[in-house]
Tab-separated table of C-alpha atoms in Angstrom:
chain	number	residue	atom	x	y	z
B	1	UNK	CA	-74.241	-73.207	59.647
B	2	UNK	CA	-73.340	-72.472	55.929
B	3	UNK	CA	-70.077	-70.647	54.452
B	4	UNK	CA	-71.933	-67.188	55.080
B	5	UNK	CA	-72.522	-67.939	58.221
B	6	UNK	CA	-69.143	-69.155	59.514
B	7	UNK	CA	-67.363	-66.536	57.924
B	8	UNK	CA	-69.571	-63.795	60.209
B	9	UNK	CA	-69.129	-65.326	62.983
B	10	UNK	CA	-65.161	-66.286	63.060
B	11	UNK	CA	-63.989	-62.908	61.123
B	12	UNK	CA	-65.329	-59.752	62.332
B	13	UNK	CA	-63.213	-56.904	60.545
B	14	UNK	CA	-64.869	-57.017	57.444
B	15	UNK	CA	-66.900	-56.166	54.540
B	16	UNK	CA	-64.151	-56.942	52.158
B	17	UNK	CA	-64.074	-60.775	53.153
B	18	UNK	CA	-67.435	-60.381	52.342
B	19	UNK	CA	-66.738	-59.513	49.090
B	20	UNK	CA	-64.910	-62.634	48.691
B	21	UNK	CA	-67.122	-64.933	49.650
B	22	UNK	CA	-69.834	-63.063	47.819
B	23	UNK	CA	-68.160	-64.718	44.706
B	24	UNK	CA	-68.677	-68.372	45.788
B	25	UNK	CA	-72.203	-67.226	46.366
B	26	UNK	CA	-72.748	-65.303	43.120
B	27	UNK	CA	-71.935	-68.624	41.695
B	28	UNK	CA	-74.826	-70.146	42.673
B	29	UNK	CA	-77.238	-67.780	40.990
B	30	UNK	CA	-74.562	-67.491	37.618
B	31	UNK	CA	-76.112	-68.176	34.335
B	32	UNK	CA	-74.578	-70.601	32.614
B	33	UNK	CA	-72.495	-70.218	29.541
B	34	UNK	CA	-74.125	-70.149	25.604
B	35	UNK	CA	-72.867	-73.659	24.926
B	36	UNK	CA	-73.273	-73.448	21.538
B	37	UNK	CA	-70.141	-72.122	21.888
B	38	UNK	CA	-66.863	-73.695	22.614
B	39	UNK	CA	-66.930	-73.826	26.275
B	40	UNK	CA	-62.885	-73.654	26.608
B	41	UNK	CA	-63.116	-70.794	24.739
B	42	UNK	CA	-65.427	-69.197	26.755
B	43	UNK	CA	-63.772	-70.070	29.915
B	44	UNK	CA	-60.259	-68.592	28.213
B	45	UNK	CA	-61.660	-65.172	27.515
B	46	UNK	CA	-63.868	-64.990	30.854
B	47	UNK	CA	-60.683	-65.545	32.530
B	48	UNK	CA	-58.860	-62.880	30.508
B	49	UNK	CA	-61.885	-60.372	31.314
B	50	UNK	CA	-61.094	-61.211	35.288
B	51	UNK	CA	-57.439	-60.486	34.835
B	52	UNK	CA	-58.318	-57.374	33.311
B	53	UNK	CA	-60.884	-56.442	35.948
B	54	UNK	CA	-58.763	-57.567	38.773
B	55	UNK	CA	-55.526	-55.617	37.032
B	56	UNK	CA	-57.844	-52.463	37.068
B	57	UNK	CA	-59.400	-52.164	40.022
B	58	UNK	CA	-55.129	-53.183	41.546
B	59	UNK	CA	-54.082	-50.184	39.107
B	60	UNK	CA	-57.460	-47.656	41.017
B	61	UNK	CA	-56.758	-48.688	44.361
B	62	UNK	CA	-52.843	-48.412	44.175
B	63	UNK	CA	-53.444	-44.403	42.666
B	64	UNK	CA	-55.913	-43.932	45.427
B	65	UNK	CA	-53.135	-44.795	47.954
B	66	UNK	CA	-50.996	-42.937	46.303
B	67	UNK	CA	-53.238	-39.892	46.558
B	68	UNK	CA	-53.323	-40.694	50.417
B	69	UNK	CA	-49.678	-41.000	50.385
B	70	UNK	CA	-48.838	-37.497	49.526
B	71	UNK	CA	-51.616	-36.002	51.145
B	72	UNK	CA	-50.086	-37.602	53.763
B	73	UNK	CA	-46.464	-36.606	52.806
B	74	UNK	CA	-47.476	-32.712	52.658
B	75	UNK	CA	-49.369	-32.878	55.965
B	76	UNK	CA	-47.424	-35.050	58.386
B	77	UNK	CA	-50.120	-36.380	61.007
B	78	UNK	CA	-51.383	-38.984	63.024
B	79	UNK	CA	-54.644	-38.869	60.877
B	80	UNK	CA	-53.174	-38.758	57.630
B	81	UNK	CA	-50.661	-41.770	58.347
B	82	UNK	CA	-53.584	-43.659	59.698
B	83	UNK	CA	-55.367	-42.929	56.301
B	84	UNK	CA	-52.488	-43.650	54.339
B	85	UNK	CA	-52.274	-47.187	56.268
B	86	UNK	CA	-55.936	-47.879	55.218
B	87	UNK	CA	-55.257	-47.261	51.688
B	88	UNK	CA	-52.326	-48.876	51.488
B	89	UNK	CA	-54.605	-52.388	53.369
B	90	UNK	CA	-57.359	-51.361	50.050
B	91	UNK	CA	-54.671	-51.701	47.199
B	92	UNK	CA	-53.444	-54.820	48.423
B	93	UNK	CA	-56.909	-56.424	48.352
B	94	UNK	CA	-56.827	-56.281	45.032
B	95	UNK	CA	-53.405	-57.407	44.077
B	96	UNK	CA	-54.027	-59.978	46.840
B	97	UNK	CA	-57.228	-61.328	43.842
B	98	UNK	CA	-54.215	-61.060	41.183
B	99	UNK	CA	-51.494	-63.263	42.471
B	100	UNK	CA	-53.151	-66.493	40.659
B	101	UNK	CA	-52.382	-64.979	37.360
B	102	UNK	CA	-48.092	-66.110	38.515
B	103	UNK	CA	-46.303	-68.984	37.664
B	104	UNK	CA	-46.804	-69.439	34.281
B	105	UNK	CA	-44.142	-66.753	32.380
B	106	UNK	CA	-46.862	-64.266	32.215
B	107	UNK	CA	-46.834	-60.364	32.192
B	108	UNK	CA	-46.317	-60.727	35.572
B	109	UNK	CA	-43.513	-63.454	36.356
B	110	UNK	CA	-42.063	-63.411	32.836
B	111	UNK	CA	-38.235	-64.185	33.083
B	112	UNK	CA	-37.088	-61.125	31.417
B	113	UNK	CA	-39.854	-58.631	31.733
B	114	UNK	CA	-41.487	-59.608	34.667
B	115	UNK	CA	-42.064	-57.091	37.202
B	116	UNK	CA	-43.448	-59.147	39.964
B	117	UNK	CA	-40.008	-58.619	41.831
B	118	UNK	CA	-40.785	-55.062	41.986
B	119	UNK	CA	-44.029	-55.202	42.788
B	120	UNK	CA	-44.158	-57.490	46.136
B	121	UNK	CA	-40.633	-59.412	46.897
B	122	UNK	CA	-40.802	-60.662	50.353
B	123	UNK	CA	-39.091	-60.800	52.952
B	124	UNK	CA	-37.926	-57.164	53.112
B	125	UNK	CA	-34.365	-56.640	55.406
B	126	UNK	CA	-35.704	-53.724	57.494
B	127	UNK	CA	-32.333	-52.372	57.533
B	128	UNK	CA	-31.761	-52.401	53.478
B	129	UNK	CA	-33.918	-49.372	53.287
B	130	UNK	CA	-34.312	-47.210	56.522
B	131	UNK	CA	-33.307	-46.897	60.503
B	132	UNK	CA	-34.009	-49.623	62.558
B	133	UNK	CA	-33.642	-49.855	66.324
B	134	UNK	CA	-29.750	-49.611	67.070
B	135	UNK	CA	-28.977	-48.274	63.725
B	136	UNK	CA	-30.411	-44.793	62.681
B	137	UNK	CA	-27.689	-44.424	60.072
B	138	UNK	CA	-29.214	-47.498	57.922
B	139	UNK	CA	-30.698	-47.831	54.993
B	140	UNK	CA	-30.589	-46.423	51.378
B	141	UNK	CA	-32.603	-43.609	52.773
B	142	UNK	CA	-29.384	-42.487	55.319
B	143	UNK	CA	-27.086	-43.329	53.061
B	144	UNK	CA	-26.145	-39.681	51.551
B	145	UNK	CA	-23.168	-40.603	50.424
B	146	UNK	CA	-23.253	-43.469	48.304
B	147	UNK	CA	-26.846	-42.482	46.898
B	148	UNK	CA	-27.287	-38.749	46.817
B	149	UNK	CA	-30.612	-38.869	44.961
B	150	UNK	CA	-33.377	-41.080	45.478
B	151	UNK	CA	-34.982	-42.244	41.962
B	152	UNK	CA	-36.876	-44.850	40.133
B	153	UNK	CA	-33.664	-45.625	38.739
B	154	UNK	CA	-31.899	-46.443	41.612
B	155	UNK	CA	-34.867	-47.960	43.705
B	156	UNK	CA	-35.049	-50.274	40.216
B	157	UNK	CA	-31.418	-51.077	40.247
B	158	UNK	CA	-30.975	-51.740	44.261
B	159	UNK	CA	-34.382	-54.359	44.311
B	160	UNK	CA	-32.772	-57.755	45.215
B	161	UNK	CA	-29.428	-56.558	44.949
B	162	UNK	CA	-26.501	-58.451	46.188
B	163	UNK	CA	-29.683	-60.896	48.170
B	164	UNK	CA	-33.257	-61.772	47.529
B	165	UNK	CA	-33.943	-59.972	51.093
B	166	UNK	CA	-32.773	-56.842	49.635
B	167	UNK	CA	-35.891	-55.351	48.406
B	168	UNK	CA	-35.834	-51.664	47.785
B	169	UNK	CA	-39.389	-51.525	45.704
B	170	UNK	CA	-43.040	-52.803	45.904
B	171	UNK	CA	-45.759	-53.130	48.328
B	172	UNK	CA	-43.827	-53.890	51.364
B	173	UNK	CA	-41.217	-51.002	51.528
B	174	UNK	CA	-43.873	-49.138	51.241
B	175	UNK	CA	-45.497	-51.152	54.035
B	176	UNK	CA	-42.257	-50.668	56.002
B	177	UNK	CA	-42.384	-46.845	55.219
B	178	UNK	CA	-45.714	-46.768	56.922
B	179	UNK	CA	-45.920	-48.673	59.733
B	180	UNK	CA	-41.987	-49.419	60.493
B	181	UNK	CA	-40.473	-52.577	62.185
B	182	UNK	CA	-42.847	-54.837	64.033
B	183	UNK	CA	-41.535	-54.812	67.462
B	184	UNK	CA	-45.497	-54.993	69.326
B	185	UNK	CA	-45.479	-58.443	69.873
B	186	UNK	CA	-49.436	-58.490	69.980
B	187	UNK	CA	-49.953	-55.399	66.942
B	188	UNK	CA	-48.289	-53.939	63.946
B	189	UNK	CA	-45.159	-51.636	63.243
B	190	UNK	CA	-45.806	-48.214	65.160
B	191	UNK	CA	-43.856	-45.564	63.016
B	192	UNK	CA	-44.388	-42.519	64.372
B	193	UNK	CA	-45.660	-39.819	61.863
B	194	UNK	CA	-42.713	-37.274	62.901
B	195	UNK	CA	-40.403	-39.585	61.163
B	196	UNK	CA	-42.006	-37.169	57.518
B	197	UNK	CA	-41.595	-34.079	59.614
B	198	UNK	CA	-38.922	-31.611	58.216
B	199	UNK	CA	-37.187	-31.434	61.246
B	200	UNK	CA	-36.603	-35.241	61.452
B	201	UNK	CA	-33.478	-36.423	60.553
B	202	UNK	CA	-33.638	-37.643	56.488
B	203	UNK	CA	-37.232	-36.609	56.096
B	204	UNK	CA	-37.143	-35.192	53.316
B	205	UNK	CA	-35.276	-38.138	51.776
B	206	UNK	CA	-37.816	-40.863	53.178
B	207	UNK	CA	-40.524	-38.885	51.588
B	208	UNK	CA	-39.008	-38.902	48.529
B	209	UNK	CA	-38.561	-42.742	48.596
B	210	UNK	CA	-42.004	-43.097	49.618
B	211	UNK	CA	-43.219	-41.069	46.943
B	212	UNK	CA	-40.812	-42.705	44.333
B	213	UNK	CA	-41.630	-45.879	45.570
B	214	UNK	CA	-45.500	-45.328	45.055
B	215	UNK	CA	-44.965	-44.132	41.725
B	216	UNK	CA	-42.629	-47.100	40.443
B	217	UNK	CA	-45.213	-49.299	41.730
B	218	UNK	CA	-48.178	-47.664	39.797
B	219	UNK	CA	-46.476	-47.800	36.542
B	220	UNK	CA	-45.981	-51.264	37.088
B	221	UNK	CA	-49.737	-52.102	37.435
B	222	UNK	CA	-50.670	-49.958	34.852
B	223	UNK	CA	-48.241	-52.118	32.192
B	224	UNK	CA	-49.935	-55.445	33.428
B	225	UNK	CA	-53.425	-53.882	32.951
B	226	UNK	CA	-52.072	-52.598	29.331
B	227	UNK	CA	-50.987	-56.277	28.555
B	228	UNK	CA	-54.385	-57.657	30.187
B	229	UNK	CA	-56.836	-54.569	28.007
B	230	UNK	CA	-58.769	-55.995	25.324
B	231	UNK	CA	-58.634	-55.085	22.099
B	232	UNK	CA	-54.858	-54.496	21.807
B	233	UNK	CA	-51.804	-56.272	20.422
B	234	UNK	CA	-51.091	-57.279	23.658
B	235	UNK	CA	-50.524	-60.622	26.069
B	236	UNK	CA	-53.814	-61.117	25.953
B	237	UNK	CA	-54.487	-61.125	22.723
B	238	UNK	CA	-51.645	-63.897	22.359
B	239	UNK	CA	-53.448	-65.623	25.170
B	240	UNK	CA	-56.824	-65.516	23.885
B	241	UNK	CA	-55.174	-66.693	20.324
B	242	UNK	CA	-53.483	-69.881	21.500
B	243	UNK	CA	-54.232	-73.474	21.688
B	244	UNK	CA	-57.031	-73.390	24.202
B	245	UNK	CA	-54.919	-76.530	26.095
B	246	UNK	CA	-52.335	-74.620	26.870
B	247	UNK	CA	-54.297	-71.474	27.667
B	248	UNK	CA	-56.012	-73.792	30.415
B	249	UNK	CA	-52.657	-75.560	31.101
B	250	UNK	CA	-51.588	-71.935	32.198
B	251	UNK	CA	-54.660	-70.766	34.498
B	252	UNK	CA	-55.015	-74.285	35.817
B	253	UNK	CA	-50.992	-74.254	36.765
B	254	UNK	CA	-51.676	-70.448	38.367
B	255	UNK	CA	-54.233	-71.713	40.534
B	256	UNK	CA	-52.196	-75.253	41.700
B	257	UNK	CA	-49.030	-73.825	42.177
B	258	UNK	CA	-50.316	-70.823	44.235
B	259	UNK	CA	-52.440	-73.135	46.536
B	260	UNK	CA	-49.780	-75.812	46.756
B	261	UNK	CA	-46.388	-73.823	47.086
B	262	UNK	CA	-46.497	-70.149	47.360
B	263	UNK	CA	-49.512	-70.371	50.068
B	264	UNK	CA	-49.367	-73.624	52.024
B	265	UNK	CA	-45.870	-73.447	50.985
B	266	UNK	CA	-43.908	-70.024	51.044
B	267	UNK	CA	-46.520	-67.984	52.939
B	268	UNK	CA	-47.360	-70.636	55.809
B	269	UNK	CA	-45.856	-73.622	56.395
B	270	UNK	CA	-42.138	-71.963	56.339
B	271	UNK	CA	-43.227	-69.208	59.023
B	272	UNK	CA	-45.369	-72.184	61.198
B	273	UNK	CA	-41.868	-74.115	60.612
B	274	UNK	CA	-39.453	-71.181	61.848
B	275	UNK	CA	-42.180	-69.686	64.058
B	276	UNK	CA	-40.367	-66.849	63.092
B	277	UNK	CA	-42.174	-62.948	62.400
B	278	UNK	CA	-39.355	-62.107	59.967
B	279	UNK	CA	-40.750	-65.291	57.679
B	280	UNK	CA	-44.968	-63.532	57.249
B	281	UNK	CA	-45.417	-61.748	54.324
B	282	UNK	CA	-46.915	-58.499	55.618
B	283	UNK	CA	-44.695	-58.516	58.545
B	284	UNK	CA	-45.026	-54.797	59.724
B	285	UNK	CA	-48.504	-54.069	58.896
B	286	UNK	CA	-49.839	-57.480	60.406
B	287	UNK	CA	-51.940	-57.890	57.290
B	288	UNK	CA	-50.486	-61.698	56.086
B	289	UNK	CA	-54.124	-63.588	57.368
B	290	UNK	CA	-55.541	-60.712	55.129
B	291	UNK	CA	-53.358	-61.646	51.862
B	292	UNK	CA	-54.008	-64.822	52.588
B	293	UNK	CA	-57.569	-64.816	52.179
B	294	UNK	CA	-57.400	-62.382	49.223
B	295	UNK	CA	-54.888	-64.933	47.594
B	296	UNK	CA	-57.509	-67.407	47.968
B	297	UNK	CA	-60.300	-65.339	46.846
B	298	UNK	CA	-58.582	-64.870	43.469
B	299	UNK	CA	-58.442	-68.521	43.266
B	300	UNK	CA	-62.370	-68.742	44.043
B	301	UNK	CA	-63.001	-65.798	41.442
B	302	UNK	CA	-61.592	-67.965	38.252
B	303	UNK	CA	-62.908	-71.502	39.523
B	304	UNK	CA	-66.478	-69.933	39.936
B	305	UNK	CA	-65.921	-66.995	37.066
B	306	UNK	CA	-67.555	-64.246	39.532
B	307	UNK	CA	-65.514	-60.884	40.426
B	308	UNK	CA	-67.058	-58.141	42.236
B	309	UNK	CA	-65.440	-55.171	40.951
B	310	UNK	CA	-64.124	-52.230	43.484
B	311	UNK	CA	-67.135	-50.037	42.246
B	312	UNK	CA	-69.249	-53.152	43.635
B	313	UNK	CA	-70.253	-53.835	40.694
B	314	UNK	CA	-69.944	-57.715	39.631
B	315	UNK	CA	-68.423	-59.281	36.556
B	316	UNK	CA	-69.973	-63.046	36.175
B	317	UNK	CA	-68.198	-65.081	33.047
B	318	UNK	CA	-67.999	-68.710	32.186
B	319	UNK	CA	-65.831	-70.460	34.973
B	320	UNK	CA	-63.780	-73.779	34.976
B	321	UNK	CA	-66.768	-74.860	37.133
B	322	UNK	CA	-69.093	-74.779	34.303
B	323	UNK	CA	-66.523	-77.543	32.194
B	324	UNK	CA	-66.053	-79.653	35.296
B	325	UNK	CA	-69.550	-79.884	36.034
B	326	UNK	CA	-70.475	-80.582	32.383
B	327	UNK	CA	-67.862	-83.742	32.738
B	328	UNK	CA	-67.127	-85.298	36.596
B	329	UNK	CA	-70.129	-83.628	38.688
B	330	UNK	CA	-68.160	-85.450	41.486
B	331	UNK	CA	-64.380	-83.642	40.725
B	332	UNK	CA	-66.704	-80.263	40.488
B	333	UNK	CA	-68.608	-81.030	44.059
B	334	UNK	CA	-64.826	-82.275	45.896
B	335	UNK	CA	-63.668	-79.097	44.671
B	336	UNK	CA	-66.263	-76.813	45.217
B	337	UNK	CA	-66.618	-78.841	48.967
B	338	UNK	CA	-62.146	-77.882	49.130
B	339	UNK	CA	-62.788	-74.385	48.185
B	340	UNK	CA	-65.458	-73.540	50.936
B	341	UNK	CA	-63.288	-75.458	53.806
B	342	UNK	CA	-59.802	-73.332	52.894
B	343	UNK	CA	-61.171	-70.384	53.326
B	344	UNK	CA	-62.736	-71.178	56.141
B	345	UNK	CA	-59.639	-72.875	57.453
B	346	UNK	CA	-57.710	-69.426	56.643
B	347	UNK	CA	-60.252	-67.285	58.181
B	348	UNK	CA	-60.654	-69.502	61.362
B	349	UNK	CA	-56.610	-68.549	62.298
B	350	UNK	CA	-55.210	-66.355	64.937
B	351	UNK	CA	-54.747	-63.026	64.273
B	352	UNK	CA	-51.894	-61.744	63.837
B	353	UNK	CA	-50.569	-64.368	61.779
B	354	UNK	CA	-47.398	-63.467	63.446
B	355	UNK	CA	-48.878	-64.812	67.227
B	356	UNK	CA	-50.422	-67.458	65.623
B	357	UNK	CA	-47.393	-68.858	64.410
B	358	UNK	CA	-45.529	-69.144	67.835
B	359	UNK	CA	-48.594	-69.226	70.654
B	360	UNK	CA	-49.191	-73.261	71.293
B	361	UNK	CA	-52.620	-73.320	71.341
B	362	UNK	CA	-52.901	-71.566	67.590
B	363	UNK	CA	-50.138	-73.450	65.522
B	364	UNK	CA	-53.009	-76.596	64.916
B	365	UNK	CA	-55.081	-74.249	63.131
B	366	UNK	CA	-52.235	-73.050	61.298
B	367	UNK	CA	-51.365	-76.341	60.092
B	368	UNK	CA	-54.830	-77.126	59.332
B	369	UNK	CA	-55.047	-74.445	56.830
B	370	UNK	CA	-51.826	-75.208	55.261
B	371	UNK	CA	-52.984	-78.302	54.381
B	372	UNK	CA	-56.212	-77.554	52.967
B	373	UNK	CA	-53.740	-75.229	50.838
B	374	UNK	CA	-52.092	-78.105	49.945
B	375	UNK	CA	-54.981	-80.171	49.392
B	376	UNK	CA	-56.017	-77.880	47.031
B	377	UNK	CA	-53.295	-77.260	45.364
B	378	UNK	CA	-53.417	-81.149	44.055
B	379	UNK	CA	-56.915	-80.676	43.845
B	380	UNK	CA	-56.199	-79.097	41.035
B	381	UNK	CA	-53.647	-81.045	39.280
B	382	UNK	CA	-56.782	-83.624	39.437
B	383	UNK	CA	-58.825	-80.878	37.626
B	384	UNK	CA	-56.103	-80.609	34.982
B	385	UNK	CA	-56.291	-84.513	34.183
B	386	UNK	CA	-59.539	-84.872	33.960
B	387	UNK	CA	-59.446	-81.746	31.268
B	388	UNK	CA	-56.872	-84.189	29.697
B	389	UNK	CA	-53.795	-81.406	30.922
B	390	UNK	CA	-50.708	-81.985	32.872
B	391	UNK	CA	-49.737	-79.635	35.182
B	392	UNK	CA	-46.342	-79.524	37.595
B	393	UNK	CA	-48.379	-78.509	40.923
B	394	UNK	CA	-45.112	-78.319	42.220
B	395	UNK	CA	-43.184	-75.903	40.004
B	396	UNK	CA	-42.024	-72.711	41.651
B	397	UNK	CA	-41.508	-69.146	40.704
C-alpha cells in the first residue's frame, strides 16, 4: 500500500491531512525548474513565494476565526462555541505549515522583533490567565484589581512575564479560552459556553480578553506576511538579495532544527519522557497529533516546493528536491524515502496525543515517530553538506 493509501486508512478525520500529503504527490507530476537559470536562485525565491503563501492563507484563516470568535462572543451558545472551536483547529493548520520558517533570526524568531512569543508560547499555566478548578478568583481575567482594563498593551506586557509558562497571548490562550482545562482524560477541555454569558461571573472581562487576544494575534500575522510580500523593502527582499549560501544555510537550518529539536525534541520526546498532559502543545483542545503533522507538512511543502493554498488552489515552485536530485539521486531518494515514513509514523499515533503518551501499549509508536523526527532532522544536516553548507541541527530557539 502506498503513502495515499496508508494515510486513509490509519487517519480518518480528514481532508486537511489530505492536503498535506497532496504536496508529496503534486511533486511527482511538478515541472521542473528553467535551468538555464541559477537553480539556487530559483529554489531561494520559490521558497520566499511559500512563505508568503503560507503567511497569507495563516493571516485569512486567523480573521476568519476571529469573525467566529465574536459571532460567538455576541451570541453565547453551544453552536457558536463549537464553531468558534473549528475555526480556531483551521487557523492553526496553517501556522502549523509556517513553523519551518523559525530558527534562523527571521521575522518570526528575530531576537528583538520577533513575535513568535506572542504568537504560540507553550506551555500555557492555566491559572496565569483564567479560573481553574479550586480557584475561580485566578487569572488576569479575575484579577480587577491589579488590571482594571484588559488591552493589547497589557496582554503584550504580561506574555512570559516573571516565567516562560506565563503566557498571556497567542494561539493557546485563546485555545484555553475555548475549550478550558483538559480534565477528560479520553477528550478535550469542556468549557461550558455560559462562562461568555453576562450573568457569569467576569464575562464580560473574558470576552474582552478573547477578543483582544484575537486581535493582537492578527496583527502579528499580518506583519510577517508584510515582511514575506513581494515587491517591498522588506525581509524578503533582503533574503532574496543575499548570498544564495546563506539564504539556503537558513531554510536548510529551519527545516533540521524543527525536525530534530522542536518536534522529536520539544513537542514529543519531553511529553513521552514526563508522560505528562501539561508537557503537549495543544493541551486543551487535544489538537498536538494535528500540529504535528501540519509541522511536518511545512517541512514536505519546501523540500518538494508544492503548497496547496486555502482557496485549494496549488502553488508548485522549484524545491530543494530539484538541486539534490540534480547532484546525489541517492541523498534525494533517502530523503524523499524519510519524508514519506515520518509522516506516516506521526499519523500512525494514538489519539489524543495526551493518552498516547501514558497508555503502555501506545508509547512504542510514540517513540517511533520521534525518531524518524530525529532522523530527519540529521537528514538534513546531510542535505546541507552535500550543498557544501554547515548547519547546527542542534541549535535551539
Amino acid at each position: 500500500m502506498g503513502l495515499k493509501g496508508g494515510v486513509l486508512k490509519v487517519f480518518t478525520d480528514v481532508a486537511v491531512i489530505w492536503c498535506i500529503v497532496c504536496g508529496i504527490f503534486l511533486s511527482t507530476c511538478k515541472s521542473s525548474p528553467n535551468t538555464q537559470n541559477d537553480p539556487q536562485k530559483q529554489v531561494i525565491s520559490g521558497y520566499c513565494d511559500i512563505v508568503f503563501s503560507t503567511y497569507s492563507d495563516a493571516l485569512a484563516t486567523a480573521s476568519e476565526m476571529q469573525s467566529s470568535i465574536n459571532t460567538f462572543l455576541a451570541q453565547p451558545t453551544e453552536e457558536n462555541l463549537k464553531l468558534a472551536k473549528s475555526s480556531w483547529k483551521t487557523a492553526r493548520e496553517f501556522y502549523g505549515k509556517s513553523e519551518v520558517f523559525r530558527f534562523y533570526d527571521g521575522p518570526i524568531d528575530n531576537g528583538s522583533t520577533g513575535v513568535e512569543g506572542l504568537l504560540n508560547a507553550w506551555p500555557l499555566d492555566e491559572i496565569y490567565v483564567d479560573y481553574v478548578v479550586g480557584n475561580e478568583n485566578a487569572g488576569i481575567i479575575n484579577n480587577i484589581a491589579e488590571y482594571p482594563t484588559i488591552t493589547k498593551e497589557l496582554l503584550i506586557s504580561m506574555n512570559e512575564n516573571g516565567g516562560e509558562e506565563n503566557i498571556s497571548s497567542g494561539f493557546h490562550a485563546i485555545e484555553f479560552l475555548l475549550w478550558g482545562q483538559d480534565l477528560d482524560s479520553s477528550g478535550p477541555g469542556a468549557r461550558p459556553y455560559t462562562d461568555y454569558l453576562a450573568e457569569t461571573k467576569n464575562a464580560e472581562r473574558r470576552k474582552i480578553y478573547l477578543s483582544t487576544a484575537v486581535e493582537l494575534l492578527i496583527e502579528n500575522l499580518g506583519y510577517l506576511k508584510s515582511e514575506w510580500e513581494p515587491g517591498k523593502d522588506n525581509y524578503r527582499s533582503e533574503f532574496i538579495n543575499s548570498d544564495h549560501n546563506i539564504a539556503l544555510q537558513k531554510i536548510i537550518t529551519g527545516i533540521a532544527v524543527l525536525s530534530k529539536v522542536e518536534m522529536a525534541g520539544e513537542r514529543m520526546f519531553t511529553a513521552y519522557d514526563n508522560a505528562d498532559q501539561e508537557d503537549e502543545q495543544s493541551c486543551f483542545s487535544d489538537n498536538t497529533k494535528a500540529d504535528l503533522i501540519f509541522n511536518l507538512g511545512g517541512i514536505i511543502n519546501i523540500f518538494y516546493g508544492t503548497y496547496l493554498r486555502s482557496d485549494k488552489t496549488t502553488l508548485e515552485v522549484a524545491g530543494i528536491d530539484e538541486i539534490i536530485k540534480s547532484k546525489n539521486m541517492d541523498l534525494y531518494n533517502e530523503t524523499d524515502s524519510l519524508l514519506k515514513s515520518a509522516m506516516n509514523d506521526l499519523m500512525q499515533m494514538h489519539y489524543p496525543f495526551d493518552r498516547a503518551i501514558v497508555l503502555e501499549d501506545k508509547r512504542p509508536q510514540v517513540m517511533k515517530a520521534v525518531l524518524s523526527m530525529q532522523k530527519l532532522g540529521d537528514q538534513f544536516a546531510k542535505v546541507a553538506t552535500e550543498l557544501g553548507l554547515t548547519i547546527n541541527v542542534n541549535a535551539a530557539d
